[in-house]
Amino acid sequence: MQGNYYAFAPAGNYAAAEAIMQRLQYLDQPNREFRLRDVARKYALELIVGGLLLLLGGVAALLYLGGMNRRLRRNQLQRERMARVLARSNERLERKVEIRTSELRQSESRFRSMFERHSSPMLLIEPDSGQIVSANPAASRFYGYAIDRMRQMNIGQINQQSPAEIAEERRQALIEERNYFVFPHRLASGEVRTVEIYSSPVEMGGSRVLFSIVHDVTERKQMEQQMHDLAFFDPLTALPNRRLLQDRLGRALAAAARTRHHGALMFLDLDQFKTLNDLHGHDIGDQLLVEVAHRLLGCIREGDSAARIGGDEFVVMLERLSENRDEATLEAETVAEKIRTGLAEPYLLQREMADANQREALTHHCSSSIGVTLFDGRERGVEELLQSADIAMYRAKEAGRNVVRFFDPVMQESIERRAALESELRDALEHGEFNLFYQVQVDAGRKVLGAEVLLRWQHPQRGMVAPGEFIPLAEETGLILQIGAWVLDEACAQIARWQYFGVLRDLTLAVNVSARQFTRPDFVDQVKATLQRHAINPLLLKLELTESVVLDDIDASIDKMKALKEIGVHFAMDDFGTGYSSLAYLKRLPLDQLKIDQSFVREIDTDRADRVMVMTMIDLGMNFELDIIAEGVETEAQFDCLYRYGCASFQGYLFSRPVPLDEFEKLVFARLF
């Protein structure tokens, strides 16, 4: 049923009803327009705010777009300016590159010119492989290879180091960590030369190569090695010298203290080496020393040391012996005995003949005296240790030579006493503590012929010091020169004083002359000056020499003796029969008297061998027309035997002990009256 319906209702919310009616399509367009206006009125504020927001958003978008446009324009302008700057920079860079390239071409040209013409050997080496890129003519001449041949070679074919070492040194040169090297380089001839190389990287033909300058320093290095050897090694035996030994010994002491291991120091001296030198010459002596050095090295371990510190003295140092002192002593003794035995083996030496092309074999036997001291690092120093070994060596000599002796602290006490005695001995000469004693010499009728003057030391605290205690010390220290000169002067002065007494004026005085005194070049002048100073008759002075003194240099001895004998001085051979008694030298020496040593006289009345020896010496003296005097005559039986055998002069306790001057003069007067 169709019709128009009308409904009336109070004002209110009709939204729900309108929605239903719209679904039922009962509402027409006018009604809808009415409702939109109604809605617009209701939401007017919200719509206005939304519109404003949209407007503001549009304005903001316009402003943003305007700013972006301005920034883009600025960026565009900046890019255009940068493009212009880059273009100008590129132009300048291109000009610089052109200039630099030209300079590099010129530099490379100059380098190649220098490389080709330089007088020093030069090489270009590829740093990675070691291939020789090029070599200059100087390098070709030095190494002995053609340049084309060298360009086909690797530096490893020349450098004698290991490939790893060569590669490492190329690396160091390439990064310029190091540019100075010393290499052994083998030449084409096979000769190895020592070269210094200065190597640095350079650009050549677009690649990096090592530019190496070579300097031959073989002679310089040899000279440096020689200087080093001269400073630290003995030139004859090639063993370390004293300086190097002291350095090694210092380190050995430190190591011993750190590890608690003992070490040992041996001081060796060759027995009778001087005799070999004198008899056969220094060339033979040098051969012996070289062989001794060789044998020493064969007797010790690789870590031990042997040194020659002068003359015929050697030192051996053993390290890392046992921590136990007794065991270390045994180890050291074993090595020392091995050395002693090894050095005692015969030596086959070569002596030159008159024909320089021929040599004569000479077999020589040599022994050694060895002193040993142990160390554990607590010693005061190197010199103390050397002194201890030296002391022990002298004890070995005193024990008869060819033996081994260990240092004992008691030895040190003896040395300290000896040092004190040496100091006092020096003072004794200055303070007038020396006196001359006189032991009478008589003929077969017991008539006084003269006396032997004997030195005595009256010490203010020690009293009378025995000659055997201070004479050897004076010999060793050289004080015997001053003491001997004083004795000679006092003897001549006494002869001069006796000239005023008729009974004493014809007495002769015998003066012992030491080896050091006699071997001085001015000995003859000294004796002559003393005789002239005191204005005495030289016939009243008799100088007593031992065989060892004369044989030290027999030709020089004969010349000195003849020079003094020409003015009247007499000579006696003291201790005859105890040394190298030989008819050959006895015939040549201008002697006046032979003095039979007391060792042959002591048992002459009971020992047949001594009697035969004495008779032989007396016959020998008579045959050479020499006077014979026997010393050490203490009994009538000894005197009778000597007298029967033909001895003409005598000296000994039977007639008088050595006495001071006043007692000697009383003795002379008593025998005369």
XYZ file of C-alpha atoms in Angstrom:
673
model
C 0.000 0.000 0.000
C 1.344 3.272 -1.066
C 0.890 6.692 0.425
C 2.556 9.501 2.181
C 3.308 9.092 5.806
C 4.149 11.884 8.091
C 5.509 11.649 11.471
C 6.219 14.292 14.019
C 8.583 14.107 16.847
C 10.403 16.497 19.017
C 13.867 17.732 18.053
C 16.532 15.192 18.808
C 18.807 12.632 17.302
C 17.353 11.163 14.229
C 20.384 9.410 12.961
C 19.159 5.910 13.696
C 15.820 6.539 12.080
C 17.424 8.114 9.083
C 19.687 5.167 8.656
C 16.696 2.816 8.613
C 14.845 4.949 6.227
C 17.819 5.184 3.902
C 18.005 1.428 3.779
C 14.295 1.304 3.017
C 14.855 4.079 0.451
C 12.107 6.126 1.878
C 14.204 9.260 2.116
C 14.628 11.435 -1.008
C 17.586 13.805 -2.024
C 16.323 16.928 -0.378
C 16.221 15.162 2.861
C 19.844 14.087 2.371
C 21.034 17.645 1.617
C 19.304 18.663 4.695
C 21.214 16.189 6.715
C 24.676 17.175 5.236
C 24.137 20.753 6.199
C 23.152 19.582 9.513
C 26.325 17.530 9.829
C 28.424 20.492 8.554
C 26.965 22.691 11.179
C 27.678 20.092 13.784
C 31.348 19.495 12.753
C 32.223 22.977 11.572
C 35.069 23.477 14.086
C 36.725 20.232 13.221
C 36.434 20.964 9.524
C 37.963 24.405 9.947
C 40.854 23.012 11.980
C 41.422 20.288 9.398
C 41.409 22.838 6.623
C 43.892 25.014 8.436
C 46.110 22.051 9.009
C 45.970 21.173 5.345
C 46.796 24.749 4.484
C 49.707 24.817 6.893
C 50.924 21.507 5.471
C 50.790 22.903 1.981
C 52.674 26.012 3.036
C 55.285 23.877 4.792
C 55.638 21.710 1.738
C 56.137 24.768 -0.406
C 58.739 26.154 1.991
C 60.593 22.800 2.114
C 60.553 22.492 -1.637
C 61.822 26.051 -1.925
C 64.699 25.310 0.507
C 65.548 22.116 -1.314
C 65.605 24.020 -4.567
C 67.971 26.623 -3.109
C 70.253 23.933 -1.682
C 70.308 22.099 -4.975
C 71.194 25.307 -6.729
C 74.009 25.971 -4.216
C 75.308 22.430 -4.634
C 75.183 22.814 -8.347
C 77.199 26.012 -8.144
C 79.694 24.405 -5.750
C 80.100 21.439 -8.068
C 80.695 23.772 -10.939
C 83.351 25.670 -8.920
C 84.981 22.380 -7.851
C 84.975 21.192 -11.420
C 86.767 24.358 -12.454
C 89.280 23.942 -9.551
C 89.827 20.279 -10.418
C 90.340 21.163 -14.021
C 92.956 23.741 -13.077
C 94.554 21.234 -10.611
C 94.605 18.561 -13.249
C 96.288 20.931 -15.612
C 98.930 21.786 -12.987
C 99.352 18.086 -12.062
C 99.707 17.129 -15.691
C 102.340 19.798 -16.094
C 104.141 18.503 -12.924
C 103.870 14.906 -14.123
C 105.333 15.935 -17.424
C 108.145 17.775 -15.632
C 108.705 14.901 -13.173
C 108.622 12.352 -15.958
C 111.160 14.385 -17.825
C 113.272 14.672 -14.691
C 112.971 10.933 -14.042
C 114.009 10.210 -17.593
C 116.969 12.519 -17.151
C 117.718 11.023 -13.693
C 117.496 7.478 -14.997
C 119.710 8.486 -17.870
C 122.215 10.005 -15.459
C 121.936 6.924 -13.190
C 122.592 4.586 -16.087
C 125.484 6.713 -17.192
C 126.886 6.696 -13.646
C 126.151 2.979 -13.309
C 128.031 2.152 -16.494
C 131.007 4.413 -15.900
C 131.565 4.111 -12.131
C 134.825 2.489 -11.023
C 133.151 0.591 -8.164
C 131.361 -2.695 -8.933
C 127.581 -2.158 -8.995
C 124.688 -4.576 -9.291
C 120.938 -4.274 -9.846
C 119.164 -7.171 -8.143
C 115.528 -8.265 -8.290
C 114.539 -8.211 -4.574
C 112.176 -11.183 -4.561
C 114.111 -13.756 -6.553
C 117.656 -12.438 -6.198
C 118.115 -12.447 -9.972
C 120.863 -10.090 -11.165
C 119.097 -7.563 -13.401
C 122.243 -5.799 -14.501
C 125.908 -5.306 -13.646
C 128.288 -2.538 -14.607
C 131.655 -3.119 -16.308
C 133.506 -2.679 -13.002
C 131.468 -5.555 -11.527
C 132.250 -7.652 -14.572
C 135.954 -7.030 -14.108
C 135.803 -7.694 -10.358
C 133.785 -10.910 -10.494
C 135.355 -12.189 -13.707
C 132.066 -12.790 -15.533
C 130.788 -11.126 -18.710
C 127.897 -8.724 -18.125
C 125.514 -10.853 -20.212
C 126.520 -13.881 -18.158
C 125.896 -12.031 -14.908
C 122.404 -11.038 -16.059
C 121.608 -14.735 -16.240
C 122.905 -15.414 -12.731
C 121.324 -15.271 -9.288
C 123.108 -13.455 -6.488
C 123.061 -16.754 -4.582
C 125.621 -18.100 -7.071
C 128.071 -15.420 -5.867
C 127.143 -14.865 -2.238
C 128.448 -17.739 -0.107
C 125.821 -17.338 2.611
C 122.820 -19.640 2.911
C 119.778 -18.886 0.721
C 117.709 -18.066 3.821
C 120.254 -15.522 5.017
C 120.514 -13.926 1.573
C 116.711 -13.671 1.243
C 116.385 -12.100 4.705
C 119.027 -9.498 3.938
C 117.344 -8.644 0.605
C 114.107 -8.143 2.525
C 115.822 -5.814 4.990
C 117.337 -3.796 2.155
C 114.009 -3.591 0.311
C 112.135 -2.089 3.275
C 115.205 0.017 4.106
C 115.488 -1.544 7.543
C 119.178 -1.996 6.859
C 121.381 -1.118 3.899
C 124.939 -2.112 4.941
C 126.107 -5.713 4.642
C 129.352 -7.701 4.678
C 129.355 -10.829 2.514
C 131.800 -13.485 1.289
C 131.566 -13.387 -2.525
C 133.043 -16.035 -4.798
C 134.679 -14.816 -8.002
C 134.748 -16.676 -11.308
C 138.282 -17.818 -10.443
C 136.982 -19.544 -7.324
C 138.622 -17.051 -4.978
C 136.422 -15.847 -2.125
C 136.654 -12.157 -1.307
C 135.117 -10.255 1.580
C 132.947 -7.384 0.313
C 130.999 -4.542 1.869
C 127.702 -3.843 0.102
C 125.499 -0.770 0.371
C 122.095 -1.754 -0.962
C 118.907 0.322 -1.322
C 115.723 0.089 -3.417
C 115.365 2.192 -6.598
C 112.791 2.457 -9.372
C 114.069 1.262 -12.723
C 111.871 0.819 -15.752
C 108.709 0.899 -13.656
C 109.810 -1.746 -11.157
C 111.705 -1.723 -7.879
C 115.169 -3.239 -7.810
C 117.992 -3.259 -5.257
C 120.852 -1.017 -6.234
C 124.014 -2.488 -4.650
C 127.464 -0.890 -4.529
C 130.259 -3.400 -3.878
C 133.550 -2.608 -2.106
C 136.298 -5.220 -1.787
C 137.489 -5.065 1.844
C 139.387 -8.363 1.965
C 142.761 -6.794 2.743
C 141.245 -4.443 5.303
C 139.436 -7.272 7.054
C 142.599 -9.355 7.032
C 144.491 -6.435 8.552
C 141.791 -5.983 11.184
C 141.950 -9.708 11.951
C 145.720 -9.534 12.202
C 145.470 -6.582 14.578
C 142.912 -8.489 16.631
C 145.130 -11.560 16.678
C 148.161 -9.518 17.698
C 146.144 -7.972 20.508
C 144.697 -11.225 21.835
C 146.741 -14.139 20.457
C 150.348 -15.237 20.575
C 151.721 -14.853 17.025
C 153.995 -17.913 17.280
C 151.628 -20.555 18.685
C 148.257 -18.905 17.838
C 147.197 -19.528 21.452
C 145.446 -16.796 23.445
C 147.853 -14.358 25.094
C 147.779 -12.984 28.637
C 145.170 -10.316 27.830
C 142.663 -12.764 26.359
C 143.403 -15.284 29.120
C 142.619 -12.687 31.783
C 139.327 -11.884 30.072
C 138.341 -15.554 29.837
C 139.457 -16.195 33.394
C 137.328 -13.330 34.651
C 134.267 -14.809 32.935
C 135.160 -18.273 34.232
C 135.290 -16.950 37.808
C 131.838 -15.393 37.401
C 130.452 -18.620 35.903
C 131.957 -20.704 38.720
C 130.352 -18.476 41.346
C 127.001 -18.734 39.549
C 126.981 -22.495 38.863
C 128.959 -23.593 41.956
C 131.221 -25.693 39.724
C 134.944 -25.609 40.372
C 137.559 -24.659 37.826
C 141.312 -25.141 37.713
C 144.205 -22.999 36.542
C 147.515 -24.590 35.565
C 150.774 -22.711 35.178
C 153.333 -24.599 33.047
C 157.024 -23.878 32.568
C 159.271 -25.896 30.255
C 162.325 -27.239 32.041
C 165.742 -26.323 30.602
C 164.176 -24.519 27.643
C 166.851 -21.836 27.721
C 169.557 -24.457 27.289
C 167.878 -25.689 24.096
C 167.710 -22.132 22.776
C 171.346 -21.463 23.568
C 172.620 -24.714 22.092
C 170.537 -24.881 18.913
C 169.160 -21.385 18.335
C 165.785 -19.712 18.614
C 164.422 -21.376 15.479
C 164.598 -24.759 17.206
C 163.139 -23.240 20.374
C 160.215 -21.818 18.393
C 159.536 -25.229 16.833
C 159.391 -26.713 20.311
C 156.969 -24.042 21.549
C 154.633 -24.610 18.599
C 154.627 -28.358 19.227
C 153.997 -27.820 22.940
C 150.966 -25.651 22.088
C 149.662 -28.383 19.780
C 150.047 -31.044 22.465
C 148.360 -28.871 25.084
C 145.286 -28.450 22.903
C 145.190 -32.199 22.431
C 145.093 -32.785 26.190
C 142.137 -30.534 27.087
C 138.439 -30.426 26.327
C 136.880 -28.153 23.728
C 135.479 -25.766 26.346
C 138.818 -25.362 28.156
C 141.535 -22.858 27.285
C 145.285 -22.940 26.769
C 147.350 -19.747 26.542
C 150.967 -18.733 26.135
C 151.784 -15.803 28.379
C 155.434 -15.365 27.456
C 158.689 -17.207 26.833
C 158.262 -20.857 27.737
C 155.335 -20.233 30.108
C 151.872 -21.591 29.330
C 148.587 -21.491 31.214
C 145.723 -23.991 30.967
C 142.261 -23.206 32.331
C 139.729 -25.962 33.038
C 136.069 -25.120 33.569
C 132.981 -26.934 34.862
C 134.752 -29.405 37.103
C 132.875 -31.120 39.910
C 131.043 -29.138 42.584
C 132.849 -31.285 45.152
C 136.340 -29.893 45.807
C 137.988 -33.292 46.274
C 136.520 -34.608 43.044
C 137.498 -31.410 41.228
C 141.053 -31.800 42.541
C 141.199 -35.336 41.195
C 139.871 -34.213 37.808
C 142.427 -31.414 37.603
C 145.240 -33.726 38.648
C 144.267 -36.224 35.940
C 144.444 -33.555 33.231
C 147.694 -32.135 34.646
C 149.331 -35.570 34.604
C 148.073 -36.122 31.075
C 149.695 -32.837 30.043
C 152.932 -33.614 31.902
C 153.177 -37.035 30.268
C 152.300 -35.659 26.829
C 154.892 -32.900 27.010
C 157.561 -35.373 28.131
C 157.300 -37.357 24.882
C 160.260 -36.855 22.489
C 160.114 -33.904 20.074
C 161.306 -34.318 16.486
C 162.630 -30.911 15.441
C 164.198 -29.780 12.168
C 167.521 -27.945 12.222
C 168.832 -26.086 9.193
C 172.128 -27.257 7.762
C 174.853 -25.151 6.192
C 173.135 -25.870 2.905
C 169.889 -23.926 3.233
C 168.041 -26.577 1.219
C 168.781 -29.331 3.717
C 167.497 -29.830 7.251
C 168.695 -32.185 9.962
C 166.303 -34.019 12.263
C 166.897 -33.334 15.942
C 165.267 -35.387 18.696
C 164.769 -33.447 21.909
C 163.363 -34.483 25.283
C 161.651 -31.813 27.342
C 159.852 -31.968 30.661
C 157.565 -29.450 32.331
C 156.865 -28.200 35.836
C 153.146 -27.664 36.443
C 151.497 -25.673 39.214
C 147.742 -26.076 39.750
C 145.218 -24.100 41.754
C 141.451 -24.575 42.003
C 138.878 -21.781 41.946
C 135.173 -21.545 42.687
C 134.481 -17.861 42.030
C 135.164 -16.687 45.589
C 138.729 -15.654 44.845
C 139.585 -11.978 45.002
C 140.514 -11.671 41.359
C 142.299 -12.896 38.274
C 145.764 -11.759 39.316
C 145.499 -13.534 42.664
C 144.608 -16.760 40.880
C 147.491 -16.458 38.424
C 149.856 -15.744 41.292
C 148.686 -18.852 43.151
C 149.258 -21.065 40.102
C 152.670 -19.444 39.579
C 153.657 -20.164 43.189
C 152.625 -23.798 42.801
C 154.681 -24.028 39.599
C 157.805 -22.818 41.405
C 157.184 -25.423 44.087
C 157.106 -28.020 41.295
C 160.494 -26.801 40.090
C 161.877 -26.947 43.609
C 160.592 -30.513 43.897
C 162.892 -31.607 41.075
C 160.993 -30.522 37.930
C 158.781 -32.683 35.719
C 156.185 -32.853 38.495
C 152.747 -31.445 39.305
C 152.140 -29.422 42.458
C 148.919 -27.922 43.818
C 148.779 -24.536 45.490
C 148.546 -24.616 49.266
C 147.630 -21.622 51.476
C 150.860 -22.307 53.376
C 152.636 -21.382 50.157
C 150.903 -18.021 50.256
C 152.188 -17.385 53.754
C 155.674 -18.209 52.526
C 155.255 -15.791 49.633
C 154.089 -13.052 51.970
C 157.131 -13.633 54.167
C 159.257 -13.524 51.044
C 157.681 -10.227 49.984
C 158.393 -8.761 53.419
C 161.967 -10.015 53.219
C 162.355 -8.418 49.788
C 161.243 -5.061 51.161
C 163.645 -5.392 54.089
C 166.414 -6.461 51.703
C 166.030 -3.215 49.792
C 166.305 -1.264 53.029
C 169.325 -3.267 54.167
C 171.534 -1.877 51.425
C 170.533 1.685 52.231
C 170.905 1.256 55.982
C 174.289 -0.466 55.843
C 173.117 -3.770 57.306
C 175.418 -5.877 55.092
C 178.864 -7.007 56.256
C 181.664 -8.979 54.659
C 182.961 -12.095 56.390
C 186.291 -13.643 55.427
C 187.095 -17.356 55.145
C 190.793 -18.033 54.979
C 192.445 -19.864 52.077
C 195.760 -21.619 52.790
C 198.408 -23.593 50.942
C 199.637 -27.101 51.747
C 201.845 -25.655 54.486
C 198.764 -23.886 55.907
C 200.199 -20.507 55.045
C 197.510 -17.875 54.502
C 197.167 -17.015 50.815
C 194.100 -14.874 51.080
C 190.390 -15.261 51.703
C 187.009 -15.610 50.084
C 184.692 -12.751 51.000
C 181.218 -13.920 51.988
C 178.222 -11.644 52.378
C 176.339 -11.554 55.688
C 173.167 -9.660 56.596
C 172.824 -8.406 60.139
C 169.091 -7.763 60.386
C 168.028 -5.405 63.191
C 165.148 -7.696 64.278
C 165.873 -11.097 62.724
C 169.551 -11.110 63.654
C 171.962 -12.804 61.266
C 170.074 -13.851 58.120
C 171.515 -16.901 56.361
C 172.858 -16.232 52.824
C 170.789 -19.112 51.469
C 167.677 -17.227 52.523
C 168.327 -13.859 50.903
C 170.840 -14.448 48.066
C 168.336 -16.361 45.837
C 165.780 -13.630 46.520
C 168.291 -10.958 45.557
C 169.005 -12.892 42.342
C 165.321 -13.107 41.441
C 164.533 -9.466 42.201
C 167.617 -8.007 40.560
C 168.870 -6.524 43.825
C 171.941 -8.727 43.387
C 173.258 -6.130 40.923
C 173.440 -3.445 43.595
C 174.558 -5.888 46.275
C 177.212 -7.409 44.004
C 178.568 -3.976 43.128
C 178.739 -3.126 46.851
C 180.612 -6.390 47.657
C 183.126 -5.772 44.853
C 183.685 -2.212 45.980
C 184.132 -3.218 49.652
C 186.585 -6.000 48.727
C 188.688 -3.625 46.630
C 188.548 -1.022 49.378
C 189.820 -3.605 51.878
C 192.683 -4.605 49.577
C 193.589 -0.935 49.361
C 193.583 -0.576 53.181
C 195.812 -3.641 53.570
C 198.481 -2.035 51.412
C 199.625 -0.143 54.499
C 200.318 -3.412 56.351
C 203.252 -5.441 55.098
C 201.843 -8.683 56.465
C 198.492 -8.248 54.708
C 199.433 -6.438 51.547
C 199.956 -9.620 49.459
C 196.682 -11.334 50.436
C 194.252 -12.005 47.595
C 190.511 -11.706 47.968
C 188.086 -13.943 46.048
C 184.722 -12.382 45.204
C 181.732 -14.383 43.961
C 180.098 -12.905 40.866
C 176.408 -13.582 40.193
C 174.971 -14.513 36.820
C 173.038 -11.266 36.521
C 176.083 -9.244 37.415
C 178.421 -11.009 34.996
C 176.028 -10.887 32.025
C 175.583 -7.120 32.206
C 177.191 -5.429 29.181
C 179.038 -2.962 31.444
C 180.466 -5.586 33.824
C 184.058 -5.209 32.574
C 183.861 -1.427 32.789
C 182.428 -1.671 36.299
C 185.298 -3.856 37.523
C 187.922 -1.643 35.890
C 186.370 1.492 37.363
C 186.341 -0.070 40.847
C 190.010 -1.078 40.579
C 190.974 2.406 39.430
C 188.919 4.096 42.130
C 190.752 2.246 44.872
C 194.112 2.157 43.038
C 194.863 -1.491 43.828
C 196.892 -4.181 42.106
C 194.421 -6.245 39.962
C 196.513 -9.370 40.728
C 195.120 -9.301 44.266
C 191.514 -9.639 43.047
C 190.087 -13.032 42.107
C 186.587 -13.364 40.635
C 184.787 -16.668 41.184
C 182.331 -17.765 38.488
C 180.123 -20.839 38.365
C 179.924 -23.045 35.307
C 176.296 -22.070 34.658
C 177.240 -18.378 34.581
C 179.988 -18.927 32.052
C 178.029 -21.288 29.810
C 175.045 -18.962 29.552
C 176.881 -17.260 26.670
C 180.344 -18.786 26.458
C 181.686 -16.530 23.704
C 180.660 -13.364 25.526
C 182.025 -14.839 28.769
C 185.408 -15.516 27.209
C 185.600 -11.969 25.835
C 184.846 -10.438 29.244
C 187.263 -12.716 31.061
C 190.071 -11.955 28.594
C 189.477 -8.221 28.890
C 189.886 -8.364 32.670
C 192.660 -10.917 32.624
C 194.723 -8.553 30.450
C 194.888 -6.096 33.347
C 195.759 -8.824 35.884
C 192.426 -9.955 37.380
C 192.351 -13.697 38.181
C 189.440 -16.056 37.604
C 188.404 -19.184 39.502
C 185.792 -21.733 38.461
C 183.612 -22.167 41.529
C 181.725 -25.413 42.348
C 183.736 -27.245 39.698
C 182.341 -30.664 38.859
C 178.687 -29.905 39.722
C 177.675 -28.495 36.347
C 178.410 -29.207 32.705
C 182.147 -29.818 33.152
C 183.632 -30.179 29.697
C 187.144 -30.243 28.324
C 185.931 -28.228 25.345
C 184.995 -25.128 27.339
C 187.720 -25.656 29.951
C 190.285 -25.406 27.197
C 188.850 -22.128 25.927
C 188.232 -20.289 29.183
C 191.099 -18.088 30.513
C 190.921 -19.542 34.029
C 193.558 -19.463 36.775
C 192.022 -21.798 39.304
C 189.553 -24.668 39.686
C 187.648 -24.862 42.931
C 186.584 -28.404 43.861
C 183.064 -28.330 45.271
C 182.647 -29.369 48.901
C 180.173 -32.104 47.900
C 183.152 -34.105 46.573
C 185.303 -33.314 49.599
C 182.780 -34.201 52.297
C 183.238 -38.004 52.031
C 186.543 -38.181 50.208
C 188.150 -40.220 52.999
C 185.377 -42.852 52.951
C 183.857 -42.842 49.456
C 185.933 -44.272 46.652
C 183.847 -42.597 43.920
C 184.474 -39.168 45.454
C 188.192 -39.902 45.653
C 188.273 -40.875 41.961
C 186.371 -37.720 41.025
C 188.703 -35.496 43.031
C 191.846 -37.130 41.622
C 190.462 -36.692 38.102
C 189.739 -33.004 38.685
C 193.183 -32.386 40.168
C 194.872 -34.156 37.248
C 192.709 -32.182 34.836
C 193.690 -28.891 36.457
C 197.379 -29.795 36.445
C 197.239 -30.752 32.779
C 195.716 -27.353 31.982
C 198.238 -25.656 34.285
C 195.500 -24.433 36.626
C 195.747 -23.991 40.363
C 193.485 -26.324 42.372
C 191.731 -25.315 45.578
C 189.345 -27.507 47.559
C 186.564 -25.978 49.628
C 184.708 -27.516 52.532
C 187.762 -29.097 54.141
C 186.669 -29.844 57.694
C 188.861 -32.745 58.912
C 192.490 -33.694 58.907
C 191.633 -36.879 57.012
C 190.111 -34.835 54.186
C 193.149 -32.562 54.144
C 195.557 -35.525 54.005
C 193.692 -37.125 51.100
C 193.626 -33.907 49.118
C 197.273 -33.225 49.830
C 198.268 -36.705 48.666
C 196.325 -36.291 45.431
C 198.183 -33.039 44.636
C 195.765 -30.334 45.767
C 197.755 -27.179 46.521
C 195.239 -24.847 48.200
C 192.528 -25.386 50.803
C 189.532 -23.670 52.363
C 187.187 -24.874 55.077
C 186.252 -25.059 58.735
C 189.462 -26.987 59.475
C 191.317 -23.708 59.062
C 188.641 -21.179 59.963
C 184.989 -20.470 59.707
C 183.934 -17.275 57.900
C 184.687 -14.490 60.398
C 184.404 -10.694 60.541
C 187.336 -8.608 59.359
C 188.963 -8.009 62.769
C 188.934 -11.725 63.589
C 190.347 -12.603 60.188
C 193.211 -10.168 60.627
C 193.947 -11.603 64.094
C 193.959 -15.077 62.522
C 196.498 -13.999 59.905
C 198.762 -12.424 62.507
C 198.468 -15.490 64.751
C 199.568 -17.818 61.964
C 202.526 -15.602 61.142
C 203.786 -15.037 64.644
